[in-house]
PDB file of C-alpha atoms in Angstrom:
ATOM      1  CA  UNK A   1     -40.074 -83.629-216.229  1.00 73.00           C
ATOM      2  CA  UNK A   2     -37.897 -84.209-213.820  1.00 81.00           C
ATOM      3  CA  UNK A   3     -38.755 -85.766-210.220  1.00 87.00           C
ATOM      4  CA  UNK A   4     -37.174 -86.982-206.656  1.00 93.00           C
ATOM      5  CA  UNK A   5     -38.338 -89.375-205.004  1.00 95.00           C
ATOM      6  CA  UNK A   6     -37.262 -89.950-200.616  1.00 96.00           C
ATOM      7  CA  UNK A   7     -37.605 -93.457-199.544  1.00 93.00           C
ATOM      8  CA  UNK A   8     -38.481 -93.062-195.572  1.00 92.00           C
ATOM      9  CA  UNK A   9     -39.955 -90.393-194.319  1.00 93.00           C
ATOM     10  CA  UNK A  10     -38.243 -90.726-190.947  1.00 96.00           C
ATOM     11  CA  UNK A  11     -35.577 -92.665-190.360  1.00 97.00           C
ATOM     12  CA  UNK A  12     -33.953 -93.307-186.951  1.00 97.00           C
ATOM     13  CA  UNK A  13     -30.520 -94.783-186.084  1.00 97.00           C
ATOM     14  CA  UNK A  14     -27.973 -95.207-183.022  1.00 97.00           C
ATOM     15  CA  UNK A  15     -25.336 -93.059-182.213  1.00 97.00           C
ATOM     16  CA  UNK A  16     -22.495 -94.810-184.020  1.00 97.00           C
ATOM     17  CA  UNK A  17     -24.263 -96.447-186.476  1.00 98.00           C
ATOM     18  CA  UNK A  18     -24.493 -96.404-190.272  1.00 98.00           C
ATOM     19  CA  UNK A  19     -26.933 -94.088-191.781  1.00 98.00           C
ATOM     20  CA  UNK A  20     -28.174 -94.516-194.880  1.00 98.00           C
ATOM     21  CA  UNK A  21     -30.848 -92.388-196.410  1.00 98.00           C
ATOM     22  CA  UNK A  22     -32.203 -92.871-199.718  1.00 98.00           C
ATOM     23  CA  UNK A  23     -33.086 -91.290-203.076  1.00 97.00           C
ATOM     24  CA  UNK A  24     -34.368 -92.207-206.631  1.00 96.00           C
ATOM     25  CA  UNK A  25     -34.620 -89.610-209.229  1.00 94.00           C
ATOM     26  CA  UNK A  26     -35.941 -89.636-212.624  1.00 90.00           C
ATOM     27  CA  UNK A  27     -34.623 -87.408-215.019  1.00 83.00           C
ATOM     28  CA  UNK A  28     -34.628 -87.827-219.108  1.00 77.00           C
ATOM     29  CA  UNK A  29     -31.338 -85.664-219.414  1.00 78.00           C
ATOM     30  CA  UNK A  30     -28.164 -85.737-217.549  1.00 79.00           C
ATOM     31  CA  UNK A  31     -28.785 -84.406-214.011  1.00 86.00           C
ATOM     32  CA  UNK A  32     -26.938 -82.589-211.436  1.00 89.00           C
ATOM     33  CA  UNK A  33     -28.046 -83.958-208.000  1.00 92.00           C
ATOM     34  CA  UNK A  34     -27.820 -82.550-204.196  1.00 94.00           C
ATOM     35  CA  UNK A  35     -28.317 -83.487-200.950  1.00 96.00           C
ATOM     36  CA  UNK A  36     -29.168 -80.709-198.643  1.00 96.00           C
ATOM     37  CA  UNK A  37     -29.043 -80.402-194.918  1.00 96.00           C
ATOM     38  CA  UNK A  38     -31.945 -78.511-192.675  1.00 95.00           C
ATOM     39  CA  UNK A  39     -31.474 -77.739-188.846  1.00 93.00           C
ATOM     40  CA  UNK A  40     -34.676 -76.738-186.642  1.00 87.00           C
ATOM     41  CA  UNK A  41     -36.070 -73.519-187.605  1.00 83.00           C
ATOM     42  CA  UNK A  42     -33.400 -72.719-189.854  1.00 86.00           C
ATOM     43  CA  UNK A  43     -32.490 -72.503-194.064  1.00 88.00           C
ATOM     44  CA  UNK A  44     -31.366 -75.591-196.303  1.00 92.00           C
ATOM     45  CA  UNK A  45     -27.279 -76.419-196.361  1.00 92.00           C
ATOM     46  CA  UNK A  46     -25.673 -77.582-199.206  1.00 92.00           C
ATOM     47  CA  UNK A  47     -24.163 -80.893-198.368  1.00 95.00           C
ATOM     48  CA  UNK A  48     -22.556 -82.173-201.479  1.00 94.00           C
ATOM     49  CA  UNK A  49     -23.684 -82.301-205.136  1.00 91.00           C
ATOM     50  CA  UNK A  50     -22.603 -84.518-208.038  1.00 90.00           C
ATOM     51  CA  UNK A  51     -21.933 -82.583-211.213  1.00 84.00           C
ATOM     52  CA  UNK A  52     -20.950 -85.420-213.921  1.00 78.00           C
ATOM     53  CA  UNK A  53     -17.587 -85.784-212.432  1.00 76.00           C
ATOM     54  CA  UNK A  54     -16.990 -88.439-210.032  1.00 84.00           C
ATOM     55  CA  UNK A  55     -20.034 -90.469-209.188  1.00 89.00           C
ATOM     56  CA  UNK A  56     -18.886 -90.813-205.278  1.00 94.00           C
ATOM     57  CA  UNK A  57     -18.876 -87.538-203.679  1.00 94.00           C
ATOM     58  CA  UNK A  58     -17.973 -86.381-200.835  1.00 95.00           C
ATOM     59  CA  UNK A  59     -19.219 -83.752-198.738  1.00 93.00           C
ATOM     60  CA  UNK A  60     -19.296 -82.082-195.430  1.00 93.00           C
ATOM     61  CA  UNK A  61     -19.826 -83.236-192.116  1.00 93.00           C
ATOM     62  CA  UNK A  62     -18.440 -86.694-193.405  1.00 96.00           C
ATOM     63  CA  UNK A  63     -20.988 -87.459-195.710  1.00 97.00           C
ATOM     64  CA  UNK A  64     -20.942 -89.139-198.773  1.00 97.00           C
ATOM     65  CA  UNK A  65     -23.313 -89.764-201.582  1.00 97.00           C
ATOM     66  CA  UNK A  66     -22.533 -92.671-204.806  1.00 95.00           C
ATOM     67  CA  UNK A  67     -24.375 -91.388-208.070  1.00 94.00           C
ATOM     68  CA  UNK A  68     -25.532 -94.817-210.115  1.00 94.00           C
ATOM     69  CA  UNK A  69     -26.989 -94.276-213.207  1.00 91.00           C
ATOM     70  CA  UNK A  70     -28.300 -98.011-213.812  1.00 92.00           C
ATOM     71  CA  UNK A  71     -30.002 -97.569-210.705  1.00 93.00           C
ATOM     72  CA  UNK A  72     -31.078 -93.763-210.996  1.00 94.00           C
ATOM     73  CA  UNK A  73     -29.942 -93.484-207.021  1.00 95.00           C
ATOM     74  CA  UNK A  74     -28.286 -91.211-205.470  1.00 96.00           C
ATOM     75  CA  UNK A  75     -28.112 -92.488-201.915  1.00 97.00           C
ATOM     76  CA  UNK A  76     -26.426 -90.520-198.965  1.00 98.00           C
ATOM     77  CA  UNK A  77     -24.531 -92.137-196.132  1.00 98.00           C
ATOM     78  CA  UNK A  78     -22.209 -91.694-193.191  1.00 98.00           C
ATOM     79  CA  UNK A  79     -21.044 -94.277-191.478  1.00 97.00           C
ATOM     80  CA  UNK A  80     -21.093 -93.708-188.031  1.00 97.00           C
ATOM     81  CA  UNK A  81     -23.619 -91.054-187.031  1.00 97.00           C
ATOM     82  CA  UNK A  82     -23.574 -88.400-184.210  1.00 96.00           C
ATOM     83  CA  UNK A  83     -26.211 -86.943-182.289  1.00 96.00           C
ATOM     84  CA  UNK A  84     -25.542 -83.557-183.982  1.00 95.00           C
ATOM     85  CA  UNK A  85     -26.758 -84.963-187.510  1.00 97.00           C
ATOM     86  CA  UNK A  86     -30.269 -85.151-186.485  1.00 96.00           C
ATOM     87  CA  UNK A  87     -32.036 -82.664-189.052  1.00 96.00           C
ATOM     88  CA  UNK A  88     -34.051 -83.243-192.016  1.00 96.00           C
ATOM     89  CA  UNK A  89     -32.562 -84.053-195.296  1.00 97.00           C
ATOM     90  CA  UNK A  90     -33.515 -83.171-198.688  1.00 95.00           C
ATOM     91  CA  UNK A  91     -32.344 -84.466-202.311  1.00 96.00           C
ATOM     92  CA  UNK A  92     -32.520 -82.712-205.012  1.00 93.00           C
ATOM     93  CA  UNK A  93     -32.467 -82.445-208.888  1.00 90.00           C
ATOM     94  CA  UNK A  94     -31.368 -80.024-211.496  1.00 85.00           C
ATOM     95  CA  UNK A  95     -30.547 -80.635-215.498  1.00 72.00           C
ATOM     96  CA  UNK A  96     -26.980 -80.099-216.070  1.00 62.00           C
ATOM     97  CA  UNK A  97     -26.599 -76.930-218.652  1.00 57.00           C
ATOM     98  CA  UNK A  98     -27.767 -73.732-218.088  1.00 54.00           C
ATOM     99  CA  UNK A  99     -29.801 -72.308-215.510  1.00 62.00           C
ATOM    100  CA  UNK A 100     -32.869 -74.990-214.626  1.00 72.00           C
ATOM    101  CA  UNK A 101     -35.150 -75.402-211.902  1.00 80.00           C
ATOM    102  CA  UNK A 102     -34.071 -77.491-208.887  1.00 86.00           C
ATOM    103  CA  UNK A 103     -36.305 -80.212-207.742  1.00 88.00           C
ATOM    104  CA  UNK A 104     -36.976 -81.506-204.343  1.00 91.00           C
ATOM    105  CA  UNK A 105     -38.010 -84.439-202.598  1.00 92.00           C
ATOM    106  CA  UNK A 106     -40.102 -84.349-199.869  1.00 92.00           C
ATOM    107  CA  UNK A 107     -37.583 -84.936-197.172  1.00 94.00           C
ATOM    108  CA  UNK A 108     -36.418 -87.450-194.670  1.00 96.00           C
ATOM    109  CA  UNK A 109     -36.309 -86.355-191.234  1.00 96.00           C
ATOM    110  CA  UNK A 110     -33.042 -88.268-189.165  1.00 97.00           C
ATOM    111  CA  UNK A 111     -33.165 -88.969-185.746  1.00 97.00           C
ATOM    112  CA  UNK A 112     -30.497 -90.203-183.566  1.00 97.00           C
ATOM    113  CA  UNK A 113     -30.526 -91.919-180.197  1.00 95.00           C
ATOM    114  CA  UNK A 114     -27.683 -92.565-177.492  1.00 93.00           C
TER     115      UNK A 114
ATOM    116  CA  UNK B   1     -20.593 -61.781-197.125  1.00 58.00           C
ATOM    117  CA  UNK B   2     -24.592 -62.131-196.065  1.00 71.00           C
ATOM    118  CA  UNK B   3     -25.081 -64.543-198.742  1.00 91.00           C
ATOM    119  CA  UNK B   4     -29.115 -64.740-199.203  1.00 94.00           C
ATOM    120  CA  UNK B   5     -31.164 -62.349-196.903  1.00 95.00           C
ATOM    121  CA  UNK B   6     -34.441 -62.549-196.685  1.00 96.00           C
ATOM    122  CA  UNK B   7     -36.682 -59.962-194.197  1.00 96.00           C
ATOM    123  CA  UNK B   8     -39.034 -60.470-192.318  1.00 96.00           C
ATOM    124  CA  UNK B   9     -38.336 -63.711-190.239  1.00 95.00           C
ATOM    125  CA  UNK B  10     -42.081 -64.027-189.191  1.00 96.00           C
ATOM    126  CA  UNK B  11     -45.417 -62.464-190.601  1.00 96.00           C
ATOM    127  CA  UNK B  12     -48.635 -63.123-189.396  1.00 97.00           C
ATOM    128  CA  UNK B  13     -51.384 -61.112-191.721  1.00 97.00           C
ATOM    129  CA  UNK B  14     -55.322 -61.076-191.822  1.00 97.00           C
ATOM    130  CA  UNK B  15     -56.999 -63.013-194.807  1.00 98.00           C
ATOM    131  CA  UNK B  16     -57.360 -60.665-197.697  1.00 97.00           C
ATOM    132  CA  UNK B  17     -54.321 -58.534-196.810  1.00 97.00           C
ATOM    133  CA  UNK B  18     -51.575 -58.082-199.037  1.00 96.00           C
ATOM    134  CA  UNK B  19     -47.739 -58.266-198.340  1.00 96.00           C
ATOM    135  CA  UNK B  20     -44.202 -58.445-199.820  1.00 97.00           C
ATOM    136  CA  UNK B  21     -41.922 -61.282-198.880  1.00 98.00           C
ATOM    137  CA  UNK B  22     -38.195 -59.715-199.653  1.00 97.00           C
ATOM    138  CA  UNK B  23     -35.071 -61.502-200.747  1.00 97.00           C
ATOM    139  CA  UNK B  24     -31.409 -59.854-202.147  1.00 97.00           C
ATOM    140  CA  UNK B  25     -27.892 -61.628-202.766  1.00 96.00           C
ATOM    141  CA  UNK B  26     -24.899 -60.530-202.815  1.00 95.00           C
ATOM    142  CA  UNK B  27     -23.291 -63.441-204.935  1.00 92.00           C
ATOM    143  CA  UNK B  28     -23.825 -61.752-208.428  1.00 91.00           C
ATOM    144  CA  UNK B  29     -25.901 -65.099-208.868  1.00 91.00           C
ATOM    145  CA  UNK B  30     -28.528 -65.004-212.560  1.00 90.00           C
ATOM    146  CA  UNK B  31     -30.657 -67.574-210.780  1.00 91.00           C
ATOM    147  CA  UNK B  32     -33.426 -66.605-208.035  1.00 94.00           C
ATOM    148  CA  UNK B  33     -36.232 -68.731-206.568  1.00 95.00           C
ATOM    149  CA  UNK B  34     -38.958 -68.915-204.169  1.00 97.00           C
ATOM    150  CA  UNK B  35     -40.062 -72.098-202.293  1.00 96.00           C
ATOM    151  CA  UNK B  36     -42.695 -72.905-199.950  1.00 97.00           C
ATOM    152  CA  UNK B  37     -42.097 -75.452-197.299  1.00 95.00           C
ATOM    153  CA  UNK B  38     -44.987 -77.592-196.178  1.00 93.00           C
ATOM    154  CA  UNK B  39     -44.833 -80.336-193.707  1.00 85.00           C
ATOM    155  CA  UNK B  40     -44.456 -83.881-196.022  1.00 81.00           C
ATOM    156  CA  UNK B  41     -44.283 -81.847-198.907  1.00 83.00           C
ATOM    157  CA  UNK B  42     -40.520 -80.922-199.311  1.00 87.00           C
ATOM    158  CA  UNK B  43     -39.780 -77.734-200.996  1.00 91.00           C
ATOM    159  CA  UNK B  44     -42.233 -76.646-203.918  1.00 93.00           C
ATOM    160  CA  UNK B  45     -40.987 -74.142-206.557  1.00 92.00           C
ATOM    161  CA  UNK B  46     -43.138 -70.593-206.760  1.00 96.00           C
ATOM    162  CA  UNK B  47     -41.635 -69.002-209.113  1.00 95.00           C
ATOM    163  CA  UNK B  48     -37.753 -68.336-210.681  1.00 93.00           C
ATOM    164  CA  UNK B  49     -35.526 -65.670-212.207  1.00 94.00           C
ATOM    165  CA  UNK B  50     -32.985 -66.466-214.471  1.00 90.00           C
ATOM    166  CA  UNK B  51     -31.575 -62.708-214.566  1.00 91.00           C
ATOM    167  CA  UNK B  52     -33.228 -59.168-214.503  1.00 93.00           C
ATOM    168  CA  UNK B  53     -36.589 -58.478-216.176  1.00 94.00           C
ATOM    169  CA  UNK B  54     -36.779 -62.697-217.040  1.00 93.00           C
ATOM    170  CA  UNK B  55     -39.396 -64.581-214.508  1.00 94.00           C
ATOM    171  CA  UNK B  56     -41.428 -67.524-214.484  1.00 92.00           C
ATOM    172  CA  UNK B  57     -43.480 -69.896-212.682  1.00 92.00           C
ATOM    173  CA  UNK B  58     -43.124 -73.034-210.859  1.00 90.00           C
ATOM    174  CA  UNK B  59     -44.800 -75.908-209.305  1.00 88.00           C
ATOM    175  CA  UNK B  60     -47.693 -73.953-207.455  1.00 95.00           C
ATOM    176  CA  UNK B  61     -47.372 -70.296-208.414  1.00 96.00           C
ATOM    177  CA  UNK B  62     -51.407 -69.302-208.445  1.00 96.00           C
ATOM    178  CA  UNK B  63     -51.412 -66.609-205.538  1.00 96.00           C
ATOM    179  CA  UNK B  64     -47.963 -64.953-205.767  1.00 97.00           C
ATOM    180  CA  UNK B  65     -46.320 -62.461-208.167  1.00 97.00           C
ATOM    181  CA  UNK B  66     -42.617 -61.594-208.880  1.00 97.00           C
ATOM    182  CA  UNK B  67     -40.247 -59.218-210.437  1.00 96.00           C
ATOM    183  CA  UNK B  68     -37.004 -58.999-210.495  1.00 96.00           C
ATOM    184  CA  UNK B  69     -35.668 -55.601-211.510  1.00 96.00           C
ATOM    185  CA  UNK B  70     -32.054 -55.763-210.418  1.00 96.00           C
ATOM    186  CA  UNK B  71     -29.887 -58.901-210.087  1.00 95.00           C
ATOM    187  CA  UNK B  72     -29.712 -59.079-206.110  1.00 96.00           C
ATOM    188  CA  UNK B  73     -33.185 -58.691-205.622  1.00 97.00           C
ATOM    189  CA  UNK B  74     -36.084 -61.006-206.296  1.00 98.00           C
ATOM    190  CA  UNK B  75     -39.580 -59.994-204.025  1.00 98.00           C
ATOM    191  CA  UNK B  76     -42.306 -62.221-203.769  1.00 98.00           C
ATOM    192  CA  UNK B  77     -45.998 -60.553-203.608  1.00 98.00           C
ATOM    193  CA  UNK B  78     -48.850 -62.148-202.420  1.00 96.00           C
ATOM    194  CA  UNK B  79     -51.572 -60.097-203.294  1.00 91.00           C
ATOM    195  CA  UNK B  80     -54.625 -61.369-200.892  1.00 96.00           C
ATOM    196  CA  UNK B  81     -53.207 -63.488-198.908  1.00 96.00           C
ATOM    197  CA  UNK B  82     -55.215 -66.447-197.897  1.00 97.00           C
ATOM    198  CA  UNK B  83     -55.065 -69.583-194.952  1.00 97.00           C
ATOM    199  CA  UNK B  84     -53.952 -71.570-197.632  1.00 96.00           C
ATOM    200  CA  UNK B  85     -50.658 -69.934-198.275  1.00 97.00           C
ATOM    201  CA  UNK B  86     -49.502 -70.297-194.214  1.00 97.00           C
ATOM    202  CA  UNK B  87     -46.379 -72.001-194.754  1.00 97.00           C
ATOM    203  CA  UNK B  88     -42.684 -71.242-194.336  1.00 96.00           C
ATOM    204  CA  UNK B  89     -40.921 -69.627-197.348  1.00 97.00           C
ATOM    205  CA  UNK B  90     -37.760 -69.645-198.668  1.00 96.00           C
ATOM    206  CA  UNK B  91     -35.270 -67.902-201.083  1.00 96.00           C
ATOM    207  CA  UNK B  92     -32.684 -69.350-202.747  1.00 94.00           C
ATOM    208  CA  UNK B  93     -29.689 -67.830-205.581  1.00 93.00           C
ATOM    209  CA  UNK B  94     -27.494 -70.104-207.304  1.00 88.00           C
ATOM    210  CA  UNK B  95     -24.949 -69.728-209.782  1.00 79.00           C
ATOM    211  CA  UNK B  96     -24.225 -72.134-213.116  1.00 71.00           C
ATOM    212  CA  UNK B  97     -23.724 -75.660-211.550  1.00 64.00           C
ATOM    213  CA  UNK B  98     -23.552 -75.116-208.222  1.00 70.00           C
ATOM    214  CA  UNK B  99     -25.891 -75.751-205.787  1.00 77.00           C
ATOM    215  CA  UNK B 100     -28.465 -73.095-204.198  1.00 87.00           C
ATOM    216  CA  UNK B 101     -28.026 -70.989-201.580  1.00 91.00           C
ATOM    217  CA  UNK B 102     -30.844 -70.498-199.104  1.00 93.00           C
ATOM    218  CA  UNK B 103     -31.846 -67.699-197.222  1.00 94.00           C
ATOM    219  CA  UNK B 104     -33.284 -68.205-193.693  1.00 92.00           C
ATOM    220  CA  UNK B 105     -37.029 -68.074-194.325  1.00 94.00           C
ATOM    221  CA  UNK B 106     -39.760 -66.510-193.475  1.00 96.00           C
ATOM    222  CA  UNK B 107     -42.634 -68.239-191.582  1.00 95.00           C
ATOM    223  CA  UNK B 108     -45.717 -66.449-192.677  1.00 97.00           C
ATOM    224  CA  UNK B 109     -49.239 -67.239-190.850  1.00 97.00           C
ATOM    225  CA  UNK B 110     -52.567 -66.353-192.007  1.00 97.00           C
ATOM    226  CA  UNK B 111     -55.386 -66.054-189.709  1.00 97.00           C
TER     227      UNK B 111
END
């Protein structure tokens, strides 16, 4: 079975600053993985997904996410943030091949200060 | 292009009651799920379509039916609807390896 697992629940960072948010997945195939964006009261964005290609990939809104097998991370960053990426963030996980389900973890909500 | 539309935005119903949750795409997409969104809990799989007349379930389907007779639609049922199932919902279509597309939810309260 596949899994995703959000370190941080909430993180919080400067305007400016790096942001980092992190995720471990667990997977006993080849995955595909996302990272997903979610405004107040709105539906999920895609932000960028790795597909087996090249394991850093970048995405919209100048973020970035580094795929690393050995480490089974996927971690997304930006580094310098802006007020307007405050929003919750979601990784998920899918098996490459076919249509599978897509997994989520439980979300890290990103708050930035002045 | 609408994408994923999902109708209605908000639903408040009466324990017991029974209701349809709708979704359609226009993407020509095989795949169609339904997600509930909890606070802490991330998004949890109800069920999923892989094309027309195929369904199955997901992480926490007991509660909730689904058909899908046609490719852009995929309705979720719930057929006595309890406090337990107040969440937010979502729809999502994807095609082969891309990521999903969501719809805008619907954020369903039972009283």
């Amino acid at each position: 079975a596949q899994s995703v697992t959000q370190l941080g629940s909430h993180v919080s960072v400067s305007e400016g600053a790096l942001v980092l948010l992190r995720c471990n997945y667990s997977s006993s195939v080849p995955p595909y993985l996302f990272w997903y964006v979610q405004y107040p009261n709105q539906g999920l964005q895609l932000l960028l997904k790795y597909t087996s290609a090249a394991t850093l990939v970048k995405g919209i809104n100048g973020f970035e996410a580094e795929f690393k097998k050995s480490e089974t991370s996927f971690h997304l960053t930006k580094p310098s943030a802006h007020m307007s990426d405050a929003a919750e963030y979601f990784c998920a996980v899918t098996s490459s091949g076919g249509y599978n389900k897509l997994i989520f973890g439980a979300g890290t909500r990103l708050a930035v200060h002045p | 292009n609408a994408g994923v539309t999902q109708t209605p935005k908000f639903q408040v119903l009466k324990t017991g009651q029974s209701m349809t949750l709708q979704c359609a795409q226009d993407m020509n997409h095989e795949y169609m799920s339904w997600y509930r969104q909890d606070p802490g809990m991330g998004l949890r799989l109800i069920h999923y379509s892989v094309g027309a007349g195929i369904t199955d379930q997901g992480e926490v389907p007991n509660g909730y039916n689904v058909s899908r007779s046609t490719t852009e639609d995929f309705p979720l049922r719930l057929l006595s609807a309890a406090p337990s199932q107040t969440s937010v919902y979502f729809c999502a279509s994807r095609g082969q390896g891309v990521g999903a597309f969501f719809g805008q939810g619907t954020r369903l309260t039972v009283v």
